[in-house]
Amino acid sequence: MPESTIQGKTRNPAAEAVSDPAELAHGAALDRYDVAILGELQRDARLSNAELATRIGLSAAPTWRRVRWLEQQGYITGYRAEIDRRRIGLGVLAFVRIDADRNDAEATRALEAAIRALPEVLSCHFISGTGTFEAQVVATDIDAYSRWVRETLFNLPHVKDMHTSFSLGEVKTGHLLPLTHLHVPSRGPG
């Protein structure tokens, strides 16, 4: 669309059609600054915007706009503190394979909803192969885990069986996702 001038100001109707100016300036794809922001915030989500800007080589304003865009687009889904489970008395980490008694859509959705509601379940995946779900579960000790299985897990809808493996030691923990596979074009710092 052509630009026009009203009272000495240049007007661009195409730019006005976009509701968020950051979206227009940013584009749809990640660039090297976005990937750098994701990497830095994964390592330390408590960085001030000024420190983040310094680390990625941009000024504060475009860095802030990029963080907001990454949040709005769903790349950044939240910020949380990592807590040492042992320090708060959760000494047992179990990997639990749960077999469902039926593998139809309705039964699977019901069991998924029930599992999501359990605070002891840190993560759970619908899996291929043997079993239906694989969950990471925490408990204070083996006795507490045993009670949880009998009183909670076996009372969930459609649970047929379960198999547990216990962590004997953590080799690697954390949730830093690798970003090296993102091949991004260079763009201006906007």
Tab-separated table of C-alpha atoms in Angstrom:
chain	number	residue	atom	x	y	z
A	1	MET	CA	0.000	0.000	0.000
A	2	PRO	CA	1.254	3.493	-0.697
A	3	GLU	CA	2.315	5.764	2.105
A	4	SER	CA	0.601	9.114	2.604
A	5	THR	CA	1.443	12.207	4.599
A	6	ILE	CA	-1.023	13.765	7.031
A	7	GLN	CA	-0.007	16.870	9.004
A	8	GLY	CA	3.676	16.218	8.361
A	9	LYS	CA	3.541	12.571	9.523
A	10	THR	CA	4.143	9.662	7.197
A	11	ARG	CA	1.307	7.153	7.299
A	12	ASN	CA	1.663	3.508	6.214
A	13	PRO	CA	-1.763	1.777	6.012
A	14	ALA	CA	-0.155	-1.692	5.734
A	15	ALA	CA	1.673	-1.194	9.023
A	16	GLU	CA	-1.488	0.071	10.702
A	17	ALA	CA	-3.324	-3.130	9.702
A	18	VAL	CA	-1.058	-5.119	12.022
A	19	SER	CA	-2.391	-4.888	15.573
A	20	ASP	CA	0.993	-5.350	17.263
A	21	PRO	CA	3.876	-3.214	15.930
A	22	ALA	CA	6.373	-5.662	17.461
A	23	GLU	CA	4.935	-8.391	15.236
A	24	LEU	CA	5.467	-6.257	12.143
A	25	ALA	CA	9.057	-5.448	13.131
A	26	HIS	CA	9.827	-8.991	14.212
A	27	GLY	CA	8.449	-11.253	11.511
A	28	ALA	CA	7.273	-14.828	11.955
A	29	ALA	CA	10.565	-16.719	12.373
A	30	LEU	CA	13.154	-16.863	15.140
A	31	ASP	CA	16.460	-15.131	14.550
A	32	ARG	CA	19.793	-15.313	16.363
A	33	TYR	CA	18.735	-12.752	18.994
A	34	ASP	CA	15.583	-14.747	19.801
A	35	VAL	CA	17.598	-17.952	20.163
A	36	ALA	CA	20.112	-16.125	22.370
A	37	ILE	CA	17.253	-14.838	24.560
A	38	LEU	CA	15.817	-18.349	24.901
A	39	GLY	CA	19.225	-19.718	25.860
A	40	GLU	CA	19.949	-17.038	28.449
A	41	LEU	CA	16.505	-17.213	30.052
A	42	GLN	CA	16.714	-21.018	30.259
A	43	ARG	CA	19.920	-20.650	32.239
A	44	ASP	CA	18.656	-17.808	34.445
A	45	ALA	CA	15.063	-16.571	34.181
A	46	ARG	CA	15.739	-13.963	36.871
A	47	LEU	CA	17.968	-11.848	34.626
A	48	SER	CA	16.965	-8.221	34.500
A	49	ASN	CA	16.083	-6.953	31.053
A	50	ALA	CA	19.217	-4.776	31.113
A	51	GLU	CA	21.475	-7.764	31.894
A	52	LEU	CA	19.731	-9.899	29.261
A	53	ALA	CA	20.204	-7.131	26.695
A	54	THR	CA	23.913	-6.895	27.518
A	55	ARG	CA	24.374	-10.663	27.211
A	56	ILE	CA	22.712	-10.899	23.787
A	57	GLY	CA	24.178	-7.674	22.381
A	58	LEU	CA	21.049	-5.538	22.003
A	59	SER	CA	19.759	-2.474	23.790
A	60	ALA	CA	17.064	-2.847	26.445
A	61	ALA	CA	13.987	-1.762	24.453
A	62	PRO	CA	14.275	-4.244	21.557
A	63	THR	CA	15.233	-6.983	24.000
A	64	TRP	CA	12.082	-6.336	26.032
A	65	ARG	CA	9.943	-6.341	22.855
A	66	ARG	CA	11.495	-9.641	21.764
A	67	VAL	CA	10.881	-11.294	25.151
A	68	ARG	CA	7.235	-10.169	25.021
A	69	TRP	CA	6.923	-11.511	21.446
A	70	LEU	CA	8.449	-14.870	22.482
A	71	GLU	CA	5.914	-15.066	25.314
A	72	GLN	CA	2.974	-14.094	23.087
A	73	GLN	CA	3.970	-16.622	20.430
A	74	GLY	CA	4.197	-19.423	23.016
A	75	TYR	CA	7.965	-20.021	22.847
A	76	ILE	CA	8.254	-18.971	26.496
A	77	THR	CA	5.481	-20.639	28.484
A	78	GLY	CA	6.366	-19.541	32.009
A	79	TYR	CA	8.976	-18.776	34.637
A	80	ARG	CA	9.499	-20.913	37.735
A	81	ALA	CA	11.974	-21.651	40.484
A	82	GLU	CA	13.797	-24.977	40.496
A	83	ILE	CA	13.564	-26.575	43.929
A	84	ASP	CA	15.780	-29.370	45.226
A	85	ARG	CA	13.247	-32.104	46.004
A	86	ARG	CA	15.495	-33.686	48.655
A	87	ARG	CA	15.756	-30.413	50.597
A	88	ILE	CA	11.970	-30.365	50.959
A	89	GLY	CA	11.753	-34.000	52.035
A	90	LEU	CA	10.940	-35.758	48.747
A	91	GLY	CA	13.642	-38.429	48.853
A	92	VAL	CA	12.065	-40.919	46.439
A	93	LEU	CA	11.888	-40.432	42.680
A	94	ALA	CA	10.066	-43.231	40.881
A	95	PHE	CA	9.546	-43.954	37.200
A	96	VAL	CA	6.145	-45.569	36.894
A	97	ARG	CA	4.848	-47.344	33.807
A	98	ILE	CA	1.065	-47.441	33.988
A	99	ASP	CA	-0.960	-49.949	31.978
A	100	ALA	CA	-4.561	-49.026	31.202
A	101	ASP	CA	-7.305	-51.639	31.237
A	102	ARG	CA	-8.697	-50.207	27.976
A	103	ASN	CA	-6.967	-48.307	25.239
A	104	ASP	CA	-9.803	-46.362	23.695
A	105	ALA	CA	-10.045	-42.584	23.397
A	106	GLU	CA	-12.545	-42.052	26.211
A	107	ALA	CA	-10.679	-44.229	28.734
A	108	THR	CA	-7.357	-42.644	27.800
A	109	ARG	CA	-8.723	-39.100	28.265
A	110	ALA	CA	-10.222	-40.032	31.642
A	111	LEU	CA	-6.942	-41.504	32.879
A	112	GLU	CA	-4.941	-38.551	31.524
A	113	ALA	CA	-7.190	-36.087	33.377
A	114	ALA	CA	-6.871	-38.057	36.622
A	115	ILE	CA	-3.067	-38.205	36.326
A	116	ARG	CA	-2.821	-34.449	35.609
A	117	ALA	CA	-4.581	-33.746	38.913
A	118	LEU	CA	-1.975	-35.600	41.026
A	119	PRO	CA	0.639	-33.277	42.561
A	120	GLU	CA	3.033	-36.215	43.150
A	121	VAL	CA	3.334	-36.730	39.373
A	122	LEU	CA	6.076	-34.435	38.046
A	123	SER	CA	5.671	-35.465	34.427
A	124	CYS	CA	3.769	-38.054	32.463
A	125	HIS	CA	3.954	-39.210	28.861
A	126	PHE	CA	1.614	-41.238	26.679
A	127	ILE	CA	4.060	-43.818	25.308
A	128	SER	CA	4.476	-46.429	22.621
A	129	GLY	CA	5.500	-50.009	23.358
A	130	THR	CA	4.675	-51.735	26.608
A	131	GLY	CA	2.370	-49.742	28.848
A	132	THR	CA	0.209	-46.724	28.232
A	133	PHE	CA	1.834	-43.990	30.324
A	134	GLU	CA	5.260	-43.352	31.851
A	135	ALA	CA	5.258	-41.016	34.858
A	136	GLN	CA	7.847	-39.502	37.184
A	137	VAL	CA	6.512	-39.570	40.719
A	138	VAL	CA	7.971	-38.184	43.959
A	139	ALA	CA	7.345	-39.280	47.538
A	140	THR	CA	8.920	-38.683	50.919
A	141	ASP	CA	10.029	-42.313	51.310
A	142	ILE	CA	9.288	-45.865	50.089
A	143	ASP	CA	6.453	-46.333	52.585
A	144	ALA	CA	4.762	-43.130	51.415
A	145	TYR	CA	5.181	-44.225	47.790
A	146	SER	CA	3.654	-47.624	48.573
A	147	ARG	CA	0.638	-45.949	50.258
A	148	TRP	CA	0.239	-43.587	47.295
A	149	VAL	CA	0.168	-46.529	44.870
A	150	ARG	CA	-2.445	-48.438	46.893
A	151	GLU	CA	-4.621	-45.488	47.881
A	152	THR	CA	-4.322	-43.225	44.840
A	153	LEU	CA	-2.831	-44.774	41.720
A	154	PHE	CA	-4.828	-48.008	41.779
A	155	ASN	CA	-8.023	-46.002	42.365
A	156	LEU	CA	-7.643	-43.970	39.167
A	157	PRO	CA	-10.035	-44.841	36.341
A	158	HIS	CA	-8.876	-47.604	33.966
A	159	VAL	CA	-5.587	-48.471	35.726
A	160	LYS	CA	-4.874	-52.142	35.124
A	161	ASP	CA	-1.281	-52.501	36.322
A	162	MET	CA	1.890	-50.550	37.055
A	163	HIS	CA	5.613	-51.189	37.113
A	164	THR	CA	8.037	-49.039	39.096
A	165	SER	CA	11.746	-48.326	38.802
A	166	PHE	CA	13.385	-46.164	41.449
A	167	SER	CA	16.086	-43.592	40.851
A	168	LEU	CA	19.312	-44.641	42.544
A	169	GLY	CA	21.000	-41.336	41.737
A	170	GLU	CA	20.555	-38.430	39.393
A	171	VAL	CA	23.072	-38.282	36.574
A	172	LYS	CA	21.618	-35.191	34.902
A	173	THR	CA	18.629	-33.073	35.810
A	174	GLY	CA	17.280	-29.802	34.598
A	175	HIS	CA	15.178	-28.623	31.777
A	176	LEU	CA	17.561	-26.837	29.432
A	177	LEU	CA	16.491	-27.600	25.889
A	178	PRO	CA	19.185	-27.764	23.209
A	179	LEU	CA	18.926	-24.864	20.767
A	180	THR	CA	21.801	-25.701	18.416
A	181	HIS	CA	19.439	-27.273	15.869
A	182	LEU	CA	17.808	-23.895	15.239
A	183	HIS	CA	19.425	-22.512	12.127
A	184	VAL	CA	18.282	-18.943	12.107
A	185	PRO	CA	18.808	-16.090	9.685
A	186	SER	CA	20.525	-12.922	10.786
A	187	ARG	CA	18.204	-9.949	10.970
A	188	GLY	CA	18.498	-6.468	12.272
A	189	PRO	CA	18.369	-5.986	16.034
A	190	GLY	CA	14.744	-4.598	16.030
